[in-house]
Coordinates of C-alpha atoms in Angstrom, one line a residue:
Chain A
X1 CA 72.1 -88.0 133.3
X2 CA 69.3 -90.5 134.0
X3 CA 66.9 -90.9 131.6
X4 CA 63.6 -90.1 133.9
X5 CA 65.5 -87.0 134.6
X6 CA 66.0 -86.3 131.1
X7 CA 62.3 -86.9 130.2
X8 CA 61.1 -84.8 133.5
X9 CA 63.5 -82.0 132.3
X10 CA 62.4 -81.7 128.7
X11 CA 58.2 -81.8 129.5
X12 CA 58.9 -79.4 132.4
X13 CA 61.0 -77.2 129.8
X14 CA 58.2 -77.4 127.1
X15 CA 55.2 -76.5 129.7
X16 CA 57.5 -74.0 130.6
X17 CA 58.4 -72.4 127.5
X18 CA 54.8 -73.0 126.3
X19 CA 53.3 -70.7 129.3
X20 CA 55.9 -68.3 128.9
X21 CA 55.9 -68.3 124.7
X22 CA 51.7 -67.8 124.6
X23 CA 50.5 -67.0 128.2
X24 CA 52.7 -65.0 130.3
X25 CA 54.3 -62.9 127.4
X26 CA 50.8 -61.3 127.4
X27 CA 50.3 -60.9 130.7
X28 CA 52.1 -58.3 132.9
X29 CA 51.5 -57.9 136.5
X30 CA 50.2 -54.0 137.0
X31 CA 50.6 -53.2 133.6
X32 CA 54.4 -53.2 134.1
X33 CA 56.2 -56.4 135.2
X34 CA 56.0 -59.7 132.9
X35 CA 56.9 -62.8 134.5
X36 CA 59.8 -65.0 133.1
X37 CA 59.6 -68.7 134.7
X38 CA 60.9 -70.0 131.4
X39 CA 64.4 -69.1 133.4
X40 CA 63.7 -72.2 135.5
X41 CA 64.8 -74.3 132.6
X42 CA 68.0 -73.0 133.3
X43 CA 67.9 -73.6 136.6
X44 CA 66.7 -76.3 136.3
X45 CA 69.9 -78.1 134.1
X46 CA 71.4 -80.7 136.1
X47 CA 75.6 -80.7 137.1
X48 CA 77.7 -82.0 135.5
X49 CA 76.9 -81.2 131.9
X50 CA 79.3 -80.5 128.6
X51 CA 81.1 -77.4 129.5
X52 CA 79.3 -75.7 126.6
X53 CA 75.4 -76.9 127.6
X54 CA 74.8 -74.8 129.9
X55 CA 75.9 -71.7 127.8
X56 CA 74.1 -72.5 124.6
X57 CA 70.7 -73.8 126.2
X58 CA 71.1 -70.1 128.2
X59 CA 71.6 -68.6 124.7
X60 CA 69.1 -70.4 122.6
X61 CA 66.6 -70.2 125.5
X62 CA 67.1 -66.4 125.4
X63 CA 66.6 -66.1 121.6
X64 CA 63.3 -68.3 121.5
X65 CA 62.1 -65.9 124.3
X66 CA 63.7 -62.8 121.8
X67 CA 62.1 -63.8 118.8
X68 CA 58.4 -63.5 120.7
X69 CA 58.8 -60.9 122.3
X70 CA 60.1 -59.0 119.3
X71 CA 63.6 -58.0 121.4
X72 CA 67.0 -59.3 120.3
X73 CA 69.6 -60.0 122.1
X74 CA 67.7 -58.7 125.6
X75 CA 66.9 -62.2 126.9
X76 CA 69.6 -64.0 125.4
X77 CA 72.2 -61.6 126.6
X78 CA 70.5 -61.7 130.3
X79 CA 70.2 -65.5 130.0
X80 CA 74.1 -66.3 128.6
X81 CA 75.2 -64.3 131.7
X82 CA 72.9 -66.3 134.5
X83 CA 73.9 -70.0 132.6
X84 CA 77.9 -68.4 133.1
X85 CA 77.4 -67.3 136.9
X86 CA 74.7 -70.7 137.4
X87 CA 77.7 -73.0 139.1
X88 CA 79.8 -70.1 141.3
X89 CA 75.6 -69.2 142.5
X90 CA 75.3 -72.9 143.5
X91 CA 78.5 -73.6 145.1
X92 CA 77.7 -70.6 147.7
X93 CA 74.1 -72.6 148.6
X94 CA 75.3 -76.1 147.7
X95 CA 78.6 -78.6 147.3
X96 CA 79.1 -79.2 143.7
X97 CA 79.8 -82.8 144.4
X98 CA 76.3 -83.4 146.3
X99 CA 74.5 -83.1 142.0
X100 CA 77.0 -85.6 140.2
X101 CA 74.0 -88.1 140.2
X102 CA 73.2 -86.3 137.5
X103 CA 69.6 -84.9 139.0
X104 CA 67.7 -82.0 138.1
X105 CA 68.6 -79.4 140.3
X106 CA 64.7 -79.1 142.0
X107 CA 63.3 -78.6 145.3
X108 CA 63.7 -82.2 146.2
X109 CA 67.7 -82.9 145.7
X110 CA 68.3 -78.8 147.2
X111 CA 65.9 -79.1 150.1
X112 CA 63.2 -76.2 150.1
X113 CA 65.3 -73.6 151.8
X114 CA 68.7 -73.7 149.6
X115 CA 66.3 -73.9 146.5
X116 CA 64.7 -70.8 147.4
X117 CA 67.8 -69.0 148.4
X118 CA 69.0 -70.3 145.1
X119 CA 66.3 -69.4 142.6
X120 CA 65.7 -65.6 144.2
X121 CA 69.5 -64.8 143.9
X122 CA 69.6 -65.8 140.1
X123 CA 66.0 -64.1 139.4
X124 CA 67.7 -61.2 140.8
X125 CA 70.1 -61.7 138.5
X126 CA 68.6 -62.1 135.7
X127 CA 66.1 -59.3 136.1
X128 CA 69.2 -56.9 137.2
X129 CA 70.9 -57.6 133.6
X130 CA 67.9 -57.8 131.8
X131 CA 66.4 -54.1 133.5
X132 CA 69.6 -52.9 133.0
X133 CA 70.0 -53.6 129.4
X134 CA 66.6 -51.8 128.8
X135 CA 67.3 -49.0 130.3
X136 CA 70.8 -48.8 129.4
X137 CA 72.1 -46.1 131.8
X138 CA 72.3 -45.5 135.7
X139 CA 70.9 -42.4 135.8
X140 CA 67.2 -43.8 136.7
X141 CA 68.7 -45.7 139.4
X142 CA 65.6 -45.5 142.1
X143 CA 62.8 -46.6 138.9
X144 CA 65.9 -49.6 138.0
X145 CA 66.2 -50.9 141.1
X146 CA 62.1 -50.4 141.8
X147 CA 61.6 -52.4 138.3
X148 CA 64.2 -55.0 139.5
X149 CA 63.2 -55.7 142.9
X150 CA 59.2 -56.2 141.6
X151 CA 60.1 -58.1 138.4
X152 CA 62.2 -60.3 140.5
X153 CA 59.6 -60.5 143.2
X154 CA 57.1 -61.6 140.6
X155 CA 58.9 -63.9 138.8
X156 CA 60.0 -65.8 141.5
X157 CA 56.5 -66.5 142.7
X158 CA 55.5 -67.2 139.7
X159 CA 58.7 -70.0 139.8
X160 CA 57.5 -71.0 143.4
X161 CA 53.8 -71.6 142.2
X162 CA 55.1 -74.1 139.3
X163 CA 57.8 -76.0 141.6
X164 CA 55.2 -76.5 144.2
X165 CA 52.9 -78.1 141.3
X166 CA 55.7 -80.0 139.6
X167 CA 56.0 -81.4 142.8
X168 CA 52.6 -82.5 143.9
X169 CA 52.1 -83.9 139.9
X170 CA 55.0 -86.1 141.0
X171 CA 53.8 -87.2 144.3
X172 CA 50.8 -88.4 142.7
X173 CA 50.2 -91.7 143.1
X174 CA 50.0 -93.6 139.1
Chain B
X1 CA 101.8 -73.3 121.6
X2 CA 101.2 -76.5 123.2
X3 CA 101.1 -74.1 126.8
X4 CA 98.8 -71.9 124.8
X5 CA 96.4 -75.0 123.6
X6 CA 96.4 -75.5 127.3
X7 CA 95.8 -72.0 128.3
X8 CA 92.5 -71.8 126.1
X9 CA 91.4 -74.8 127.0
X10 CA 91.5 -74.2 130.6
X11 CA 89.3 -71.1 129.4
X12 CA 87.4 -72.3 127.0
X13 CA 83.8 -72.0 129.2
X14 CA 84.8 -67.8 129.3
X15 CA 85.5 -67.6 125.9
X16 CA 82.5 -69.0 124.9
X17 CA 80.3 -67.0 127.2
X18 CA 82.1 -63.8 125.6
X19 CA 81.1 -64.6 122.6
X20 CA 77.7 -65.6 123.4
X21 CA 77.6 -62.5 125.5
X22 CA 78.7 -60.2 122.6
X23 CA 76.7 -62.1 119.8
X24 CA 73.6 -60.9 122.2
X25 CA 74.9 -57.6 122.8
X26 CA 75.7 -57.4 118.9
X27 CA 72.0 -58.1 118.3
X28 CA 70.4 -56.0 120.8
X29 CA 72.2 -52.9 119.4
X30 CA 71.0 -54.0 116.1
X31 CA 68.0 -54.2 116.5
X32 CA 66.8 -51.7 119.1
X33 CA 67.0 -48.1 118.2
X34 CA 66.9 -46.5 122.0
X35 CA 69.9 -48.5 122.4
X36 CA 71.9 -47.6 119.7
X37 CA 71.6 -44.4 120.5
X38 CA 72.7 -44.4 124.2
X39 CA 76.3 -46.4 122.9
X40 CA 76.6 -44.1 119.9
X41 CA 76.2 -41.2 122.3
X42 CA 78.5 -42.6 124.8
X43 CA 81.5 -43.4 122.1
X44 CA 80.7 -39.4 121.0
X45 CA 81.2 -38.6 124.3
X46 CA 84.6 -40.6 124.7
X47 CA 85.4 -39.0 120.6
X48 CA 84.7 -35.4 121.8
X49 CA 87.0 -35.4 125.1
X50 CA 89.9 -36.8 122.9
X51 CA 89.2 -34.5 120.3
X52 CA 89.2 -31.2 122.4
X53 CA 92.4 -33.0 124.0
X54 CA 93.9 -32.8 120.6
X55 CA 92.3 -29.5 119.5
X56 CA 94.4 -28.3 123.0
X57 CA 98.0 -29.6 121.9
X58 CA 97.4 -28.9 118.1
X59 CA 95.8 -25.5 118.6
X60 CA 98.7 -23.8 120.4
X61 CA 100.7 -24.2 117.4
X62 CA 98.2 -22.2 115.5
X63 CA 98.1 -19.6 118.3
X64 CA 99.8 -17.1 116.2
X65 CA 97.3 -16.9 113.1
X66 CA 94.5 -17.1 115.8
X67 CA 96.0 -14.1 117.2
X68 CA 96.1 -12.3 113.6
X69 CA 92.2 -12.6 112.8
X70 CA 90.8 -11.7 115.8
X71 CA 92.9 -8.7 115.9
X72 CA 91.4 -7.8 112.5
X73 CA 88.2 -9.1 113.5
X74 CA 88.5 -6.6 116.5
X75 CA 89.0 -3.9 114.3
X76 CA 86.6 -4.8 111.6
X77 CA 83.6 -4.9 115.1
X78 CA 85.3 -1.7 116.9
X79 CA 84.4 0.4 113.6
X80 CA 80.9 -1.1 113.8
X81 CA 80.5 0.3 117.2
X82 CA 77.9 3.4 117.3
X83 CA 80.4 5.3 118.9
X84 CA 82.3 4.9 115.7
X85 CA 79.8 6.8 114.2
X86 CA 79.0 10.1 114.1
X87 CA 74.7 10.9 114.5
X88 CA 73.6 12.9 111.1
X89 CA 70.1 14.3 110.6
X90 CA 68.4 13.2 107.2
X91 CA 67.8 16.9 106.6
X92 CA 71.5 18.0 106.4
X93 CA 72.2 14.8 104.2
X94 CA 71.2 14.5 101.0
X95 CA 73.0 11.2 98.8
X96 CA 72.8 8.5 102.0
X97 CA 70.0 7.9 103.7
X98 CA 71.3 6.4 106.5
X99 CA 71.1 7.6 110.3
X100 CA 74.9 6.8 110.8
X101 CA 77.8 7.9 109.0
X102 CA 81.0 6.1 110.0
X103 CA 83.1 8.1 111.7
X104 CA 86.5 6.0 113.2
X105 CA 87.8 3.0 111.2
X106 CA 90.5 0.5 113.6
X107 CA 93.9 -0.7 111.9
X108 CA 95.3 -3.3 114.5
X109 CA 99.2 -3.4 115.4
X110 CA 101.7 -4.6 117.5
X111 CA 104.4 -2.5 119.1
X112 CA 108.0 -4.0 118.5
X113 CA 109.4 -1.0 120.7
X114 CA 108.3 0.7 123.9
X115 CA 110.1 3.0 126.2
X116 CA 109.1 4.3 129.2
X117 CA 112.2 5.8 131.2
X118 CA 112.4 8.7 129.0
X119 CA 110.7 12.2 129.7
X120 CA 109.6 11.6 126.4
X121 CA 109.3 8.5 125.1
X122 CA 107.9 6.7 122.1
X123 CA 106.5 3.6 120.8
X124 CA 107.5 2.1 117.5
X125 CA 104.7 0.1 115.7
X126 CA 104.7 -2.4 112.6
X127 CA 102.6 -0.7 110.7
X128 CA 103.4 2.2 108.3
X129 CA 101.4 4.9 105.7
X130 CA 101.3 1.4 103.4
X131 CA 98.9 0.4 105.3
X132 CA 97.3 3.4 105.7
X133 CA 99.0 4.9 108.7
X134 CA 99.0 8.9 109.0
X135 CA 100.4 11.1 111.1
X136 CA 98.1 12.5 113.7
X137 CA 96.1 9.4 114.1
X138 CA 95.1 8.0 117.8
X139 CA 96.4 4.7 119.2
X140 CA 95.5 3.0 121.8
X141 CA 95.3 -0.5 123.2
X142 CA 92.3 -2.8 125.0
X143 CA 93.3 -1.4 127.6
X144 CA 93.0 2.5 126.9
X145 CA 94.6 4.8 125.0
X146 CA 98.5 4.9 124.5
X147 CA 99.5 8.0 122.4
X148 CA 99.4 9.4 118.8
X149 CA 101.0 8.7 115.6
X150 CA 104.3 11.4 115.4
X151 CA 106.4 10.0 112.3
X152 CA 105.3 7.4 109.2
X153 CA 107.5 5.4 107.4
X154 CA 106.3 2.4 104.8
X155 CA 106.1 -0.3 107.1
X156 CA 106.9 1.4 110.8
X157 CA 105.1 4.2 112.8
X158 CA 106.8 5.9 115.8
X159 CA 103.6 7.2 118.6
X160 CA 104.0 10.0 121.0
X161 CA 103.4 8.0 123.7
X162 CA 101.1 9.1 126.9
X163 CA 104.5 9.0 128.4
X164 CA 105.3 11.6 126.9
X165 CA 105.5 15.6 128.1
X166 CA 104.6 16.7 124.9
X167 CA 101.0 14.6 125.2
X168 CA 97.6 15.9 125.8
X169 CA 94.1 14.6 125.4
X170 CA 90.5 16.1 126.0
X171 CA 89.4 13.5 128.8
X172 CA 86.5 13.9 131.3
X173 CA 85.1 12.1 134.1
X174 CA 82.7 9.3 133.2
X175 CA 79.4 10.4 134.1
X176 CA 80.4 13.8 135.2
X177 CA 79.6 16.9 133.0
X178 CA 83.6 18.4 133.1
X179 CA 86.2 18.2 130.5
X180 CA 89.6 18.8 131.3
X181 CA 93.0 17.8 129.8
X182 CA 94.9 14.5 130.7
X183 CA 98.6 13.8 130.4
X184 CA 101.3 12.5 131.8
X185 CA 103.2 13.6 135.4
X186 CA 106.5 13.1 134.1
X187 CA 107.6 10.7 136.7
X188 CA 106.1 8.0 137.4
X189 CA 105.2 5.7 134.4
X190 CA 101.9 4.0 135.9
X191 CA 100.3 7.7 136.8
X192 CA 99.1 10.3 134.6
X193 CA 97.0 13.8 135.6
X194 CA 93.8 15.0 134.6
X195 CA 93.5 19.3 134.8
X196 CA 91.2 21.6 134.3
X197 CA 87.8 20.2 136.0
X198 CA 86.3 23.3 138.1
X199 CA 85.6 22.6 141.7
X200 CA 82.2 22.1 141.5
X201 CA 82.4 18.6 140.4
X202 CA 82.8 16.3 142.9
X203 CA 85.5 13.8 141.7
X204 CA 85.5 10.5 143.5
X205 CA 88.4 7.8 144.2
X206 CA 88.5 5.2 141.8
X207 CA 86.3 7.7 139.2
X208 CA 87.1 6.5 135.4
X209 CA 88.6 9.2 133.7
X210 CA 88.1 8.6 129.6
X211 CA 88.2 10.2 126.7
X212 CA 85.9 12.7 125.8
X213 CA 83.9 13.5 122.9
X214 CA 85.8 17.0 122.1
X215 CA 88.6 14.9 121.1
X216 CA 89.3 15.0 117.3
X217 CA 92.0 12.0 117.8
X218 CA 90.1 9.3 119.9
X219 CA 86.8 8.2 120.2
X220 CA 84.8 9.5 122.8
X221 CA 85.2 6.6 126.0
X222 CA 88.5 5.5 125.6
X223 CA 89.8 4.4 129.0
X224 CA 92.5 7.3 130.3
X225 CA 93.1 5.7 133.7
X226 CA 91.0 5.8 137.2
X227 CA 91.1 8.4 140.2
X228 CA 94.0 7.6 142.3
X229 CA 94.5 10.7 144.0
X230 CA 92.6 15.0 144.6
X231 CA 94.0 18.0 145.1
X232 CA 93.5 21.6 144.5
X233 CA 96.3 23.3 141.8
X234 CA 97.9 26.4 142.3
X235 CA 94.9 28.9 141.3
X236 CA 92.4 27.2 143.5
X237 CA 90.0 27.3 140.9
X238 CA 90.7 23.3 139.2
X239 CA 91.1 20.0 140.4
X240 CA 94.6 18.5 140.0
X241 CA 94.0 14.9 140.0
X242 CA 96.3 12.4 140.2
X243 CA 95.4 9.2 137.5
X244 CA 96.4 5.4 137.8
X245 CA 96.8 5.1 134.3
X246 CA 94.6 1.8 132.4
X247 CA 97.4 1.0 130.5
X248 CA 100.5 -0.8 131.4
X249 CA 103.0 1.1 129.2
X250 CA 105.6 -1.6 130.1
X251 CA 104.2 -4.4 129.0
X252 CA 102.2 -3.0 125.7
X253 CA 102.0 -5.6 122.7
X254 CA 98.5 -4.9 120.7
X255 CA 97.5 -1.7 120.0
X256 CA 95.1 -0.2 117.4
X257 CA 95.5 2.9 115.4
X258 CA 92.4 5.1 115.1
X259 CA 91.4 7.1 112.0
X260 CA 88.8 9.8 112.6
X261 CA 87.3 10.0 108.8
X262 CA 85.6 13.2 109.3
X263 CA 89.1 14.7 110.9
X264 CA 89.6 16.7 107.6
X265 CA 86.4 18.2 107.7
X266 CA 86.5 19.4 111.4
X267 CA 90.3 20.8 110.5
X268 CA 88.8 22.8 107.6
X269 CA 86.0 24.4 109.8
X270 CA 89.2 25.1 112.0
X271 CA 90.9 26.8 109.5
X272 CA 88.2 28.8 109.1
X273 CA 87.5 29.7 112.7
X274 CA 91.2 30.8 113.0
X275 CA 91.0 32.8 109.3
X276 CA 87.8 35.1 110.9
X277 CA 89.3 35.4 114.7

């Protein structure tokens, strides 16, 4: 990996996880759904990595997000599972060999229509595993799915809003 | 092992997601009560279905003690039965002050011989006057009744079955004031005949003919059979009705044996009766 890439991955991350850790963990849209860009980090992670990176930045990322929001094992099992499916999601909207530059997988190297095709499917995803795992049973399948679809729906925007200001703050001329 | 090396690392990524997976899992069920309890009730679910799988298999085995209590049990609830008990007013008795004297008390059995081919026929039971069998006492079975108790030995009993010419008990129609007599036709072992009730009752097809309460042998209620056939006897004055009888003689197996407590006391004021007549 490049080393601008590196440096834009890890202040993205930390704004990121800094909104998520003491802004967004307080805030829930109509009392109900929080939103959970911090997932973006993950999505973020460029190809090709250490076969293990991917996993354990999905599992740590999950317990930092567990430890504030006082639930163990929720994120962290939701996040493991979207950092195992991340490369069988991207081959379906992309060709593995068009990130072995090493860049961040953004907007900009996925072109606005595959990233957003890509980042819905794994909020889905994530917000599947992670409503499932609080309710713990199918029997509420109408309020699951109704919790899914609308945590999903915000979350996503949420993810839109930040990309499209990532990428104006890097258009900026210096 | 060199193919297994191989193997594992070809899976490696999988393994480690498992156990990342698991460790979160593993966490989560620590730590949140809610769902503890939905896996704890779902492996008590899985527990209870083997169980009562196992409780299926295992329990036939144990069939024939099973059998044993709740014929006792039976017993020990039929003598609890009001009808068991005879209706005493407080006046008249003096030590107890109960409503209720018990009347009947049940002694369960099983018949090791039946015969039903005969003009008379018997039934031999495994119970004798050791366990506290007497002549005259009532049997019958869940079905109805069967006969009465003709000979004692220790440990065996031989009943005067229903099939028997020499049987007779006080039975009426249920819910029809008549008493008449019911025994057996002497040819057919499923059908018995009830005699005796005046024309002015209006028997009816499939009418339950039990046992009624001028019967010093059987409780009042005791299943005789059910209205299969009426006609008119010789006189013109009864009904001569032809019974499907409740119990199947041919295939008899549990039966209980009746003792009327207060028998002794009625047979006294018979004594009596006959002494001044």
């Amino acid at each position: 990996m490049k080393f601008e890439n590196l440096t834009e991955l890890i202040w993205r991350s930390l704004i990121l996880l800094f909104l998520q850790i003491f802004v967004l963990n307080y805030y829930a849209w109509s009392h109900s759904y929080t939103p959970f860009p911090y997932i973006m980090i993950l999505l973020l992670l460029p190809l090709p990595l250490p076969w293990y990176a991917g996993l354990l930045v999905g599992f740590f990322l999950g317990v930092i997000e567990d430890i504030f929001t006082t639930k163990q094992g929720l994120h962290s099992a939701s996040l493991t599972l979207l950092a195992f499916v991340k490369p069988v999601v991207l081959q379906t909207f992309s060709r593995l060999d068009d990130f072995d530059d090493g860049n961040i997988i953004d907007s900009r190297s996925l072109g606005w229509r595959k990233w957003i095709g890509y980042v819905l499917f794994m909020t889905l995803i994530y917000c599947s595993v992670l409503y499932f795992l609080q309710y713990f049973s199918f029997y509420f399948k109408v309020v699951i799915l109704k919790d899914i679809l609308l945590c999903t729906a915000v979350t996503f925007l949420f993810i839109l809003a930040f990309e499209m200001l990532f990428q104006i703050l890097k258009k900026k001329p210096k | 092992m060199r193919n297994l090396w191989l193997f594992l690392q070809k899976i490696r990524h999988v393994l480690l997601f498992i156990f990342l997976e698991s460790l979160s899992l593993f966490m989560l069920y620590q730590n949140s009560l809610y769902q503890r309890t939905v896996i704890f009730n779902f492996f008590l679910s899985i527990e209870g279905k083997v169980l009562r799988l196992r409780e299926s298999i295992v329990g036939y085995f144990y069939l024939k003690q099973e059998n044993e209590q709740l014929k006792k049990e039976n017993a020990f609830l039929r003598s609890l039965l009001k009808t068991s008990y005879l209706i005493s007013y407080q006046a008249t008795f003096q030590k107890n002050d109960t409503l209720y004297r018990q009347r009947y008390q049940f002694v369960p059995a099983t018949v090791i011989r039946s015969t039903t081919q005969y003009k008379d026929n018997y039934i031999t039971i495994d119970k004798g006057f050791k366990q506290g069998i007497e002549k005259g006492q009532g049997v019958f079975s869940p079905s109805g009744i069967v006969g009465v108790v003709e000979e004692v030995t220790a440990n065996y009993a031989l009943v005067r079955s229903f099939l028997n010419t020499r049987f007779f008990v006080s039975a009426q129609i249920k819910g029809k004031p008549s008493v008449g007599t019911a025994s057996w036709n002497g040819k057919n072992y499923a059908y018995g005949i009830l005699q005796d009730i005046p024309l002015h009752i209006k028997p009816a097809i499939g009418d339950s003919v039990v046992t009624s309460p001028y019967s010093d042998v059987f409780p009042a209620g005791l299943l005789v059979g059910t209205i299969e056939k009426i006609d008119i006897d010789e006189s013109n004055s009864f009904y001569l009705l032809e019974l499907k009888l409740a119990v199947d003689f041919g295939n008899l197996t549990t039966v209980y044996v009746v003792t009327n407590l207060l028998k002794e006391e009625m047979e006294q004021l018979q004594k009596f009766e006959n002494v001044n007549q």
